[in-house]
Coordinates of C-alpha atoms in Angstrom, one line a residue:
X10 CA 5.9 -4.6 -22.9
X11 CA 2.4 -5.7 -23.3
X12 CA 0.2 -3.6 -25.6
X13 CA -2.8 -4.1 -23.7
X14 CA -4.4 -6.1 -20.9
X15 CA -5.6 -8.8 -23.4
X16 CA -1.8 -9.5 -24.3
X17 CA -0.9 -9.7 -20.7
X18 CA -3.6 -12.2 -19.9
X19 CA -2.5 -14.3 -22.9
X20 CA 1.1 -14.3 -21.7
X21 CA 0.3 -15.2 -18.1
X22 CA -1.9 -18.1 -19.5
X23 CA 1.1 -19.2 -21.6
X24 CA 3.2 -19.2 -18.5
X25 CA 0.5 -21.3 -16.7
X26 CA -0.2 -18.3 -14.3
X27 CA -3.9 -17.7 -15.3
X28 CA -6.9 -19.7 -14.5
X29 CA -10.2 -19.3 -16.3
X30 CA -13.3 -19.7 -13.9
X31 CA -16.0 -20.5 -16.4
X32 CA -18.9 -21.1 -14.0
X33 CA -21.2 -18.2 -12.9
X34 CA -19.8 -16.3 -9.7
X35 CA -21.0 -13.2 -8.0
X36 CA -19.2 -9.8 -7.7
X37 CA -20.5 -9.4 -4.0
X38 CA -17.9 -11.1 -1.7
X39 CA -17.5 -14.5 -3.5
X40 CA -15.0 -13.3 -5.8
X41 CA -13.0 -11.7 -3.0
X42 CA -12.9 -14.8 -1.1
X43 CA -11.6 -16.9 -4.0
X44 CA -9.0 -14.4 -5.0
X45 CA -8.0 -13.8 -1.3
X46 CA -7.2 -17.4 -0.9
X47 CA -5.1 -17.5 -4.0
X48 CA -3.0 -14.6 -3.3
X49 CA -2.2 -15.7 0.2
X50 CA -0.7 -19.0 -1.2
X51 CA 0.9 -17.4 -4.3
X52 CA -1.6 -18.8 -6.7
X53 CA -2.4 -17.9 -10.3
X54 CA -4.3 -14.9 -11.5
X55 CA -7.9 -15.5 -12.3
X56 CA -10.4 -14.6 -15.2
X57 CA -14.0 -14.9 -14.2
X58 CA -15.7 -15.3 -17.5
X59 CA -19.3 -15.1 -16.2
X60 CA -20.2 -12.6 -13.3
X61 CA -23.6 -12.8 -12.4
X62 CA -25.9 -9.9 -13.6
X63 CA -22.9 -8.2 -15.3
X64 CA -21.9 -7.7 -18.9
X65 CA -18.2 -8.2 -18.7
X66 CA -15.6 -10.6 -17.3
X67 CA -13.5 -9.8 -14.7
X68 CA -9.7 -10.4 -14.2
X69 CA -7.9 -10.2 -10.9
X70 CA -4.6 -11.1 -9.3
X71 CA -2.6 -9.5 -12.0
X72 CA 0.3 -8.5 -9.7
X73 CA -0.5 -11.4 -7.3
X74 CA 3.3 -12.6 -6.6
X75 CA 6.6 -11.0 -6.7
X76 CA 7.7 -12.7 -9.9
X77 CA 4.3 -11.9 -11.7
X78 CA 4.8 -8.3 -10.8
X79 CA 8.3 -8.4 -12.3
X80 CA 6.9 -10.1 -15.5
X81 CA 4.2 -7.2 -15.7
X82 CA 6.8 -4.7 -15.6
X83 CA 9.0 -6.3 -18.3
X84 CA 12.0 -7.4 -15.9
X85 CA 13.1 -10.8 -14.8
X86 CA 13.4 -9.6 -11.2
X87 CA 12.2 -6.4 -9.6
X88 CA 15.8 -5.6 -8.5
X89 CA 16.4 -4.7 -12.1
X90 CA 14.3 -1.6 -11.9
X91 CA 16.9 -0.2 -9.5
X92 CA 19.6 -1.1 -11.9
X93 CA 17.9 0.5 -14.8
X94 CA 17.4 3.8 -13.0
X95 CA 20.9 3.7 -11.6
X96 CA 22.3 3.6 -15.2
X97 CA 20.2 6.5 -16.0
X98 CA 21.1 8.6 -13.1
X99 CA 24.8 7.7 -13.1
X100 CA 26.4 11.1 -13.6
X101 CA 30.0 12.3 -13.7
X102 CA 30.1 15.7 -12.0
X103 CA 33.6 16.2 -12.9
X104 CA 32.9 16.5 -16.7
X105 CA 31.3 19.4 -18.4
X106 CA 30.8 20.8 -21.8
X107 CA 31.0 18.3 -24.9
X108 CA 32.4 15.6 -22.5
X109 CA 29.3 15.7 -20.5
X110 CA 27.0 15.6 -23.6
X111 CA 28.9 12.8 -25.0
X112 CA 28.6 10.9 -21.8
X113 CA 24.8 11.1 -22.0
X114 CA 24.7 9.5 -25.5
X115 CA 24.9 5.9 -24.4
X116 CA 21.8 6.4 -22.1
X117 CA 19.6 7.9 -24.7
X118 CA 18.3 4.3 -25.6
X119 CA 17.0 4.2 -22.0
X120 CA 14.4 7.0 -22.8
X121 CA 13.1 5.3 -25.7
X122 CA 9.3 5.5 -25.0
X123 CA 9.6 8.2 -22.3
X124 CA 7.3 10.7 -24.3
X125 CA 3.8 9.6 -24.9
X126 CA 2.6 9.3 -28.4
X127 CA -0.9 10.8 -29.5
X128 CA -3.2 8.8 -31.8
X129 CA -6.3 9.5 -33.4
X130 CA -8.0 6.1 -33.3
X131 CA -8.2 4.2 -30.0
X132 CA -9.5 0.6 -29.4
X133 CA -10.9 1.8 -26.0
X134 CA -13.3 4.0 -28.0
X135 CA -14.8 1.2 -30.2
X136 CA -18.0 1.4 -28.1
X137 CA -19.2 4.9 -26.8
X138 CA -22.0 5.3 -24.4
X139 CA -23.2 8.7 -23.4
X140 CA -25.9 10.2 -21.1
X141 CA -28.7 7.9 -20.4
X142 CA -26.9 4.9 -21.9
X143 CA -24.3 5.1 -19.3
X144 CA -24.8 2.3 -16.7
X145 CA -21.9 1.5 -14.1
X146 CA -24.0 -1.4 -12.8
X147 CA -23.1 -3.3 -16.0
X148 CA -19.5 -3.5 -14.9
X149 CA -18.6 -6.5 -12.3
X150 CA -17.4 -4.0 -9.7
X151 CA -16.7 -5.8 -6.5
X152 CA -18.2 -5.5 -3.1
X153 CA -15.1 -6.9 -1.5
X154 CA -15.9 -7.2 2.3
X155 CA -19.1 -7.8 4.3
X156 CA -19.2 -4.3 5.8
X157 CA -18.2 -2.2 2.7
X158 CA -20.7 0.6 1.9
X159 CA -21.1 -0.7 -1.6
X160 CA -19.1 -1.8 -4.7
X161 CA -15.8 -0.2 -5.2
X162 CA -13.7 0.2 -8.4
X163 CA -10.3 -0.8 -7.1
X164 CA -7.8 -0.5 -10.0
X165 CA -8.9 2.9 -11.6
X166 CA -6.5 5.1 -13.3
X167 CA -7.7 8.6 -12.6
X168 CA -6.5 11.3 -14.9
X169 CA -6.8 15.0 -14.2
X170 CA -5.1 18.3 -15.3
X171 CA -4.0 21.1 -12.9
X172 CA -6.4 23.9 -13.9
X173 CA -3.5 26.4 -13.3
X174 CA -0.4 24.8 -14.7
X175 CA -1.9 22.3 -17.0
X176 CA 0.3 19.5 -15.5
X177 CA -1.3 16.0 -15.9
X178 CA -1.7 13.6 -13.0
X179 CA -2.6 9.8 -13.2
X180 CA -3.3 8.4 -9.8
X181 CA -5.2 5.4 -8.2
X182 CA -7.9 6.3 -6.0
X183 CA -10.7 4.0 -5.1
X184 CA -14.2 4.8 -6.4
X185 CA -17.5 3.8 -4.6
X186 CA -20.2 3.3 -7.1
X187 CA -23.1 5.3 -5.7
X188 CA -25.7 4.9 -8.8
X189 CA -25.9 4.2 -12.5
X190 CA -23.9 7.4 -13.2
X191 CA -21.9 8.5 -10.4
X192 CA -19.2 7.5 -7.9
X193 CA -17.6 8.9 -4.8
X194 CA -13.8 9.8 -5.6
X195 CA -11.5 9.1 -2.6
X196 CA -9.2 12.0 -3.0
X197 CA -7.5 12.0 0.4
X198 CA -5.9 15.2 2.1
X199 CA -2.3 14.7 0.6
X200 CA -3.4 13.5 -3.0
X201 CA -2.7 15.5 -6.1
X202 CA -6.3 15.0 -7.4
X203 CA -7.6 16.7 -4.5
X204 CA -5.1 19.7 -5.0
X205 CA -6.4 20.0 -8.6
X206 CA -10.0 20.1 -7.3
X207 CA -9.3 22.7 -5.0
X208 CA -7.8 24.9 -7.7
X209 CA -10.9 24.3 -9.7
X210 CA -13.0 25.6 -6.8
X211 CA -11.0 28.8 -6.5
X212 CA -11.3 29.4 -10.3
X213 CA -15.1 28.6 -10.1
X214 CA -14.7 25.7 -12.7
X215 CA -15.8 22.1 -12.9
X216 CA -12.9 19.6 -13.0
X217 CA -12.8 17.2 -16.0
X218 CA -11.9 13.6 -15.1
X219 CA -11.2 10.6 -17.0
X220 CA -10.9 7.1 -15.5
X221 CA -9.1 4.2 -17.3
X222 CA -9.3 0.7 -16.4
X223 CA -6.8 -1.7 -17.9
X224 CA -4.2 -1.3 -20.5
X225 CA -0.5 -2.3 -20.3
X226 CA 0.0 -3.4 -16.6
X227 CA 2.9 -1.1 -16.4
X228 CA 0.5 2.0 -16.6
X229 CA -1.4 0.4 -13.8
X230 CA 1.6 0.2 -11.7
X231 CA 2.7 3.8 -12.6
X232 CA -0.7 5.1 -11.2
X233 CA 0.5 3.7 -7.9
X234 CA 3.9 5.1 -7.9
X235 CA 4.7 8.2 -5.8
X236 CA 6.2 10.1 -8.6
X237 CA 8.0 13.5 -7.4
X238 CA 6.5 16.7 -8.9
X239 CA 8.6 17.3 -11.9
X240 CA 7.4 19.7 -14.4
X241 CA 6.2 18.3 -17.7
X242 CA 6.6 14.8 -16.4
X243 CA 3.5 12.5 -15.5
X244 CA 2.9 8.9 -14.8
X245 CA 2.4 8.4 -18.5
X246 CA 6.3 9.2 -19.0
X247 CA 7.2 6.9 -16.1
X248 CA 5.3 4.2 -17.8
X249 CA 6.8 4.7 -21.3
X250 CA 10.3 4.6 -19.5
X251 CA 9.6 1.3 -17.9
X252 CA 7.9 -0.3 -21.0
X253 CA 10.7 1.0 -23.5
X254 CA 7.7 2.2 -25.7
X255 CA 5.5 5.3 -25.7
X256 CA 2.1 5.2 -24.1
X257 CA -0.4 5.7 -26.8
X258 CA -2.8 8.3 -26.0
X259 CA -5.9 9.6 -27.5
X260 CA -8.3 12.4 -26.7
X261 CA -11.4 11.7 -24.7
X262 CA -14.6 11.8 -26.6
X263 CA -16.3 14.1 -24.0
X264 CA -13.4 15.6 -22.0
X265 CA -10.2 17.4 -23.0
X266 CA -7.9 14.9 -21.4
X267 CA -5.6 12.2 -22.8
X268 CA -6.8 8.6 -22.2
X269 CA -4.8 5.5 -22.8
X270 CA -5.8 4.2 -26.3
X271 CA -5.3 0.5 -25.3
X272 CA -7.3 0.7 -21.9
X273 CA -10.3 -1.7 -21.6
X274 CA -12.7 0.9 -20.4
X275 CA -12.5 4.8 -19.8
X276 CA -15.1 6.6 -17.8
X277 CA -15.4 10.3 -18.6
X278 CA -17.0 13.0 -16.5
X279 CA -16.4 15.9 -14.1
X280 CA -16.5 16.8 -10.5
X281 CA -18.2 20.0 -9.5
X282 CA -16.4 21.4 -6.5
X283 CA -19.5 23.5 -5.5
X284 CA -21.6 20.3 -5.0
X285 CA -22.1 18.9 -1.4
X286 CA -19.8 16.1 -0.6
X287 CA -21.2 12.6 -0.3
X288 CA -20.7 9.8 2.1
X289 CA -18.1 7.3 1.1
X290 CA -17.3 4.0 2.8
X291 CA -17.0 2.1 4.9
X292 CA -14.3 0.2 2.9
X293 CA -12.1 -2.8 3.8
X294 CA -8.7 -1.1 3.2
X295 CA -5.1 -2.3 2.5
X296 CA -4.5 -1.7 6.4
X297 CA -6.6 -4.7 7.1
X298 CA -9.3 -2.6 8.8
X299 CA -12.3 -0.8 7.5
X300 CA -11.9 2.8 6.6
X301 CA -14.9 4.7 8.4
X302 CA -17.5 6.5 6.5
X303 CA -16.2 10.0 5.4
X304 CA -17.1 12.7 3.0
X305 CA -15.7 12.9 -0.6
X306 CA -16.6 14.5 -3.9
X307 CA -19.0 13.0 -6.4
X308 CA -17.9 12.1 -9.9
X309 CA -20.4 12.4 -12.5
X310 CA -19.8 9.9 -15.3
X311 CA -21.1 11.5 -18.8
X312 CA -19.7 8.8 -20.9
X313 CA -18.3 5.2 -20.9
X314 CA -16.0 4.0 -23.8
X315 CA -14.8 0.6 -24.0
X316 CA -13.2 -1.8 -26.4
X317 CA -15.1 -4.8 -27.9
X318 CA -14.7 -7.8 -25.6
X319 CA -13.5 -5.7 -22.8
X320 CA -12.3 -7.3 -19.6
X321 CA -12.8 -5.5 -16.2
X322 CA -9.6 -5.4 -14.0
X323 CA -9.8 -5.5 -10.3
X324 CA -7.7 -6.2 -7.1
X325 CA -8.6 -6.7 -3.5
X326 CA -7.0 -5.2 -0.5
X327 CA -7.0 -6.3 3.3
X328 CA -5.1 -8.3 5.8
X329 CA -1.8 -8.9 4.4
X330 CA -0.2 -10.5 2.4
X331 CA -2.0 -8.9 -0.6
X332 CA -0.9 -8.3 -4.0
X333 CA -0.3 -4.4 -3.2
X334 CA 2.7 -5.7 -1.2
X335 CA 4.5 -6.4 -4.6
X336 CA 3.4 -3.3 -6.1
X337 CA 4.9 -1.5 -3.0
X338 CA 8.2 -3.6 -3.6
X339 CA 8.4 -2.5 -7.1
X340 CA 8.1 1.1 -6.0
X341 CA 10.9 0.6 -3.3
X342 CA 13.2 -0.9 -5.8
X343 CA 12.4 1.8 -8.5
X344 CA 13.1 4.8 -6.2
X345 CA 16.2 3.3 -4.3
X346 CA 18.7 5.1 -6.5
X347 CA 16.9 8.4 -6.3
X348 CA 16.9 7.9 -2.6
X349 CA 20.7 7.3 -2.6
X350 CA 21.3 10.7 -4.4
X351 CA 19.8 12.3 -1.4
X352 CA 20.9 10.0 1.3
X353 CA 24.0 8.4 -0.3
X354 CA 24.9 6.4 2.9
X355 CA 21.6 4.3 2.6
X356 CA 22.7 0.9 1.3
X357 CA 19.1 -0.5 0.9
X358 CA 15.7 -0.2 2.4
X359 CA 12.5 -2.4 2.5
X360 CA 8.9 -1.9 3.6
X361 CA 7.8 -5.3 5.1
X362 CA 4.2 -6.4 4.1
X363 CA 3.2 -6.3 7.8
X364 CA 3.7 -2.6 7.8
X365 CA 1.1 -2.1 5.0
X366 CA 3.2 0.5 3.2
X367 CA 3.7 3.1 5.8
X368 CA 3.8 1.5 9.2
X369 CA 7.3 0.0 9.1
X370 CA 10.5 0.9 7.2
X371 CA 13.6 -1.1 7.5
X372 CA 16.9 0.9 6.4
X373 CA 20.4 -0.4 6.1
X374 CA 23.1 2.2 6.1
X375 CA 26.9 2.6 5.8
X376 CA 27.6 3.9 9.1
X377 CA 30.6 6.3 9.5
X378 CA 29.8 8.6 12.4
X379 CA 27.7 8.8 15.5
X380 CA 24.0 9.7 15.1
X381 CA 24.0 8.8 11.4
X382 CA 21.0 6.5 12.0
X383 CA 18.9 9.3 13.2
X384 CA 20.3 11.7 10.4
X385 CA 18.9 8.8 7.9
X386 CA 15.6 8.7 9.6
X387 CA 15.0 12.5 9.6
X388 CA 16.1 12.5 5.8
X389 CA 13.6 9.6 4.9
X390 CA 10.6 11.4 6.8
X391 CA 11.3 14.2 4.5
X392 CA 10.9 12.6 1.3
X393 CA 7.5 12.5 -0.4
X394 CA 5.1 9.7 0.9
X395 CA 7.9 8.4 3.2
X396 CA 6.6 11.3 5.6
X397 CA 3.9 8.9 6.5
X398 CA 6.4 6.3 7.9
X399 CA 5.4 5.4 11.6
X400 CA 8.3 3.0 12.7
X401 CA 11.9 3.1 11.3
X402 CA 14.3 0.4 12.1
X403 CA 17.8 1.3 11.2
X404 CA 20.6 -1.5 10.9
X405 CA 24.1 -1.7 9.4
X406 CA 25.0 -2.4 5.8
X407 CA 24.9 -6.1 5.2
X408 CA 22.2 -7.0 7.5
X409 CA 19.2 -8.5 5.5
X410 CA 16.3 -6.3 5.4
X411 CA 13.7 -9.1 4.8
X412 CA 11.9 -11.0 6.1
X413 CA 11.3 -7.9 8.3
X414 CA 10.9 -9.8 11.6
X415 CA 14.4 -11.2 11.3
X416 CA 15.7 -7.7 10.7
X417 CA 14.0 -6.4 14.0
X418 CA 15.4 -9.3 15.9
X419 CA 18.9 -8.2 14.7
X420 CA 18.4 -4.6 15.4
X421 CA 17.1 -5.4 19.0
X422 CA 20.7 -6.9 19.7
X423 CA 22.2 -3.4 19.3
X424 CA 19.3 -1.1 20.4
X425 CA 19.1 -0.2 24.0
X426 CA 15.4 0.8 24.8
X427 CA 15.3 4.4 25.9
X428 CA 18.9 5.3 24.8
X429 CA 18.6 4.0 21.2
X430 CA 14.9 4.8 20.6
X431 CA 13.6 8.2 19.5
X432 CA 10.1 9.4 19.4
X433 CA 9.0 12.1 17.0
X434 CA 5.7 13.6 15.5
X435 CA 4.6 14.2 11.9
X436 CA 2.2 13.7 9.1
X437 CA 0.3 10.3 9.1
X438 CA -1.7 8.7 6.4
X439 CA -5.3 9.5 6.7
X440 CA -6.0 5.9 6.8
X441 CA -4.1 5.5 10.2
X442 CA -6.8 4.9 12.5
X443 CA -4.8 4.9 15.7
X444 CA -2.9 8.2 15.4
X445 CA -3.7 11.0 18.1
X446 CA -5.5 13.1 15.6
X447 CA -6.5 12.9 11.8
X448 CA -3.4 12.6 9.6
X449 CA -1.2 13.5 12.6
X450 CA 0.7 11.4 15.1
X451 CA 3.8 9.8 16.6
X452 CA 6.6 8.0 15.0
X453 CA 9.4 5.6 16.4
X454 CA 13.0 5.4 15.2
X455 CA 15.0 2.3 16.5
X456 CA 18.6 2.5 16.0
X457 CA 19.7 -1.0 15.6
X458 CA 23.2 -0.1 14.2
X459 CA 26.5 -1.1 16.1
X460 CA 27.3 1.7 18.5
X461 CA 30.2 3.9 18.4
X462 CA 31.9 5.2 21.8
X463 CA 30.2 8.5 21.4
X464 CA 26.8 6.7 21.3
X465 CA 27.6 4.7 24.5
X466 CA 29.1 1.6 22.9
X467 CA 27.6 -1.7 22.7
X468 CA 25.7 -2.9 25.9
X469 CA 26.1 -6.6 26.4
X470 CA 22.8 -8.5 25.7
X471 CA 21.9 -12.1 25.0
X472 CA 18.4 -12.6 23.3
X473 CA 16.4 -15.2 24.9
X474 CA 13.2 -17.1 24.4
X475 CA 11.8 -18.9 27.3
X476 CA 9.7 -22.2 26.8
X477 CA 7.5 -21.8 30.0
X478 CA 6.0 -18.3 30.4
X479 CA 4.4 -16.9 33.5
X480 CA 0.8 -17.3 34.2
X481 CA -1.4 -14.2 34.5
X482 CA -5.2 -14.0 34.4
X483 CA -5.3 -11.3 31.8
X484 CA -2.7 -12.8 29.6
X485 CA -4.7 -15.0 27.1
X486 CA -1.9 -16.2 24.9
X487 CA 1.9 -15.7 25.0
X488 CA 4.9 -16.5 22.8
X489 CA 8.6 -15.5 22.9
X490 CA 11.3 -15.2 20.2
X491 CA 14.9 -14.3 20.9
X492 CA 14.5 -10.9 22.4
X493 CA 10.8 -10.5 21.7
X494 CA 7.6 -11.2 23.8
X495 CA 4.3 -11.3 22.3
X496 CA 1.1 -11.3 24.5
X497 CA -2.7 -10.9 23.8
X498 CA -5.4 -9.8 26.2
X499 CA -8.9 -8.9 26.1
X500 CA -8.9 -5.1 26.5
X501 CA -11.7 -3.9 29.0
X502 CA -10.1 -1.1 31.0
X503 CA -7.9 2.0 30.3
X504 CA -4.2 1.4 31.0
X505 CA -4.8 -2.4 31.3
X506 CA -2.0 -3.3 28.6
X507 CA 0.7 -1.3 30.5
X508 CA -0.3 -2.8 33.9
X509 CA -0.1 -6.3 32.6
X510 CA 3.1 -5.5 31.0
X511 CA 4.5 -4.2 34.3
X512 CA 3.6 -7.6 36.0
X513 CA 5.1 -9.6 33.2
X514 CA 8.3 -7.7 33.1
X515 CA 8.9 -8.5 36.9
X516 CA 9.0 -12.1 36.3
X517 CA 12.4 -14.0 35.4
X518 CA 11.0 -14.6 32.1
X519 CA 11.6 -11.1 30.8
X520 CA 15.3 -11.8 31.0
X521 CA 16.8 -11.6 27.3
X522 CA 13.8 -9.4 26.3
X523 CA 13.9 -6.1 24.6
X524 CA 10.7 -5.8 23.1
X525 CA 7.1 -6.6 24.5
X526 CA 4.3 -6.5 22.0
X527 CA 0.7 -6.4 23.4
X528 CA -2.2 -7.2 21.1
X529 CA -6.0 -7.9 21.4
X530 CA -7.2 -11.2 22.0
X531 CA -8.2 -11.9 18.2
X532 CA -4.6 -11.5 17.2
X533 CA -2.7 -14.8 16.2
X534 CA 0.8 -15.0 17.7
X535 CA 2.7 -15.4 14.3
X536 CA 5.4 -12.8 13.9
X537 CA 3.5 -11.5 10.8
X538 CA 0.1 -11.1 12.2
X539 CA 1.2 -9.8 15.7
X540 CA 3.4 -7.1 14.0
X541 CA 0.6 -6.3 11.5
X542 CA -1.8 -5.6 14.5
X543 CA 0.4 -3.8 16.6
X544 CA 1.9 -1.4 14.0
X545 CA -1.7 -0.7 13.0
X546 CA -2.8 -0.1 16.5
X547 CA -0.2 2.2 18.0
X548 CA 0.6 5.9 17.9
X549 CA 4.3 5.4 19.0
X550 CA 4.4 8.6 21.2
X551 CA 1.3 7.6 23.2
X552 CA 1.5 3.8 23.1
X553 CA 5.0 3.1 23.5
X554 CA 6.9 3.1 26.9
X555 CA 10.3 1.9 28.1
X556 CA 9.8 -0.1 31.1
X557 CA 12.1 -2.0 33.6
X558 CA 12.7 -5.8 32.9
X559 CA 14.8 -8.0 35.2
X560 CA 17.8 -7.6 32.8
X561 CA 17.4 -4.1 31.7
X562 CA 15.0 -1.8 29.9
X563 CA 12.3 -3.1 27.5
X564 CA 10.4 -1.2 24.9
X565 CA 6.7 -1.9 25.3
X566 CA 4.2 -1.3 22.5
X567 CA 0.5 -1.3 23.3
X568 CA -1.1 -2.5 20.2
X569 CA -4.7 -3.0 21.8
X570 CA -7.8 -1.0 20.8
X571 CA -7.8 2.4 22.4
X572 CA -10.8 3.3 24.6
X573 CA -12.5 6.7 25.1
X574 CA -11.6 6.5 28.8
X575 CA -7.9 6.6 27.6
X576 CA -8.6 10.0 25.9
X577 CA -9.0 8.4 22.3
X578 CA -12.1 10.0 20.7
X579 CA -11.8 9.0 17.1
X580 CA -13.5 6.0 15.5
X581 CA -11.9 2.7 16.1
X582 CA -12.6 0.6 13.0
X583 CA -13.5 -3.0 12.6
X584 CA -10.9 -5.7 11.5
X585 CA -11.7 -7.1 8.0
X586 CA -13.3 -10.5 8.2
X587 CA -15.0 -12.4 5.5
X588 CA -18.6 -13.5 6.2
X589 CA -18.5 -17.2 7.3
X590 CA -21.4 -18.2 4.9
X591 CA -19.3 -16.9 2.0
X592 CA -16.4 -19.0 3.1
X593 CA -18.7 -22.0 3.4
X594 CA -20.0 -21.2 -0.1
X595 CA -16.6 -20.9 -1.5
X596 CA -15.6 -24.3 0.2
X597 CA -18.6 -26.1 -1.4
X598 CA -17.9 -24.8 -4.9
X599 CA -14.1 -24.9 -5.0
X600 CA -13.8 -28.0 -7.2
X601 CA -16.7 -26.3 -9.5
X602 CA -14.4 -23.4 -10.1
X603 CA -11.7 -25.5 -11.8
X604 CA -8.9 -23.7 -10.2

């Protein structure tokens, strides 16, 4: 448990996991480039003490490694989260009456801290700024990537109350700073905050909003967790359960909402559902691509409160690996026991970083009957935010689920393309740029379990990787791994990728291959980048085909940019890249930073 962000930063510094940057740096791109380099090499968190033109220091990389995320959540290892919840959920349905009640007694200490505690005085309200004194430009809000539409608040804890039921929600939604006293609020189609706003619209009310920044890092994590809709339970309860001590909440100074007493900042205000929506974006998102400009509600900030000596917390997202991967892993560990209550045959699951949360899920199951892999896939797709999953790879219990690429190679040994691949349709994350339509697209299930007689038995297959690959004028770069072939091309014509695939699969080098991945020319042929690019750029129902190789069927995934001539009418976004001038600047100043 860390009482607040300051206590966490002090603990990180004692562990040698925090570096102070004492020279002036800019919040426009420079901090992003520094932080991106460190997170990709597993480096320390950073405290920028002097941000040019801003009044507060900035902390970043708070969850930048798996071990640091575990430390932030008060455990030695993220797997402890699952064990903690398993103990709480361990029920004995054969017992009833007094025996059942007595069985619950040993678990009561686990609920210590579950219920928030109301306090009258809050450090976050040591300084109160209202009306004309509100100035968001004093905060070191980052412009993260060159094509971003402006500065974005990236670790906000957005608090709203359901206007009808009174249920609280704490969510994390990026906020683009529009001017001194307003931001856009990125409430996507499926988000709870958006539902609250729609209810306020029907009731003819403005929606009060409070946005906390900082506090115990457990609370920051809780705001990202896909908590199921349980009456009377909010993310404040989840944070209290995880930290073993109640979250201390105070009443906002201008809004009737609870705010974390130990936060660094709180932005208070409202959203008027009758106001015109505002343009938000572009934003370099966790997919590694820019989210295009879209319309979202405007959040009016009527007050800023903050503690004396406040530190502004931030994160960056982009091409993986990024620190959001560790928050995602914390969520998968935390919710594994609950998943097993619904799907008891699931031994484990993992969302590889290359899948940027929703694009790829590996699942291991205890297989007992034919078709069980598909039963599990259907079940997963019906659970909360798992409905957004694009590609699900199912393997037998005991098969390691990470690194993800190794799991995929194993699955291909037992998955005959066409017979053991299944295409579906369903809801997609609104950030998925490749789906056939906004928030709606195709999905793929690969059954990589050992096959039973009813499923057609195992088909003999020896995965191969050839050292010499066929020359083709359109194949810019090629690489094979046992069972997998990666190829890049410069996409210029509709259907080009599949025509190239057809030519390649007629060559002897397609022997021992069950998966052919086609990507754009600027994709590096490492397993991580290739899978990241392809998974981002496919709608499986449209972009996957089973084609003939010299030794049998091959699953071909066209992960190239889709063209209007191919019937794709949506905006195809730019990949995130840092400005070369900023990279050179950081190179020149690296020693000066003292990292």
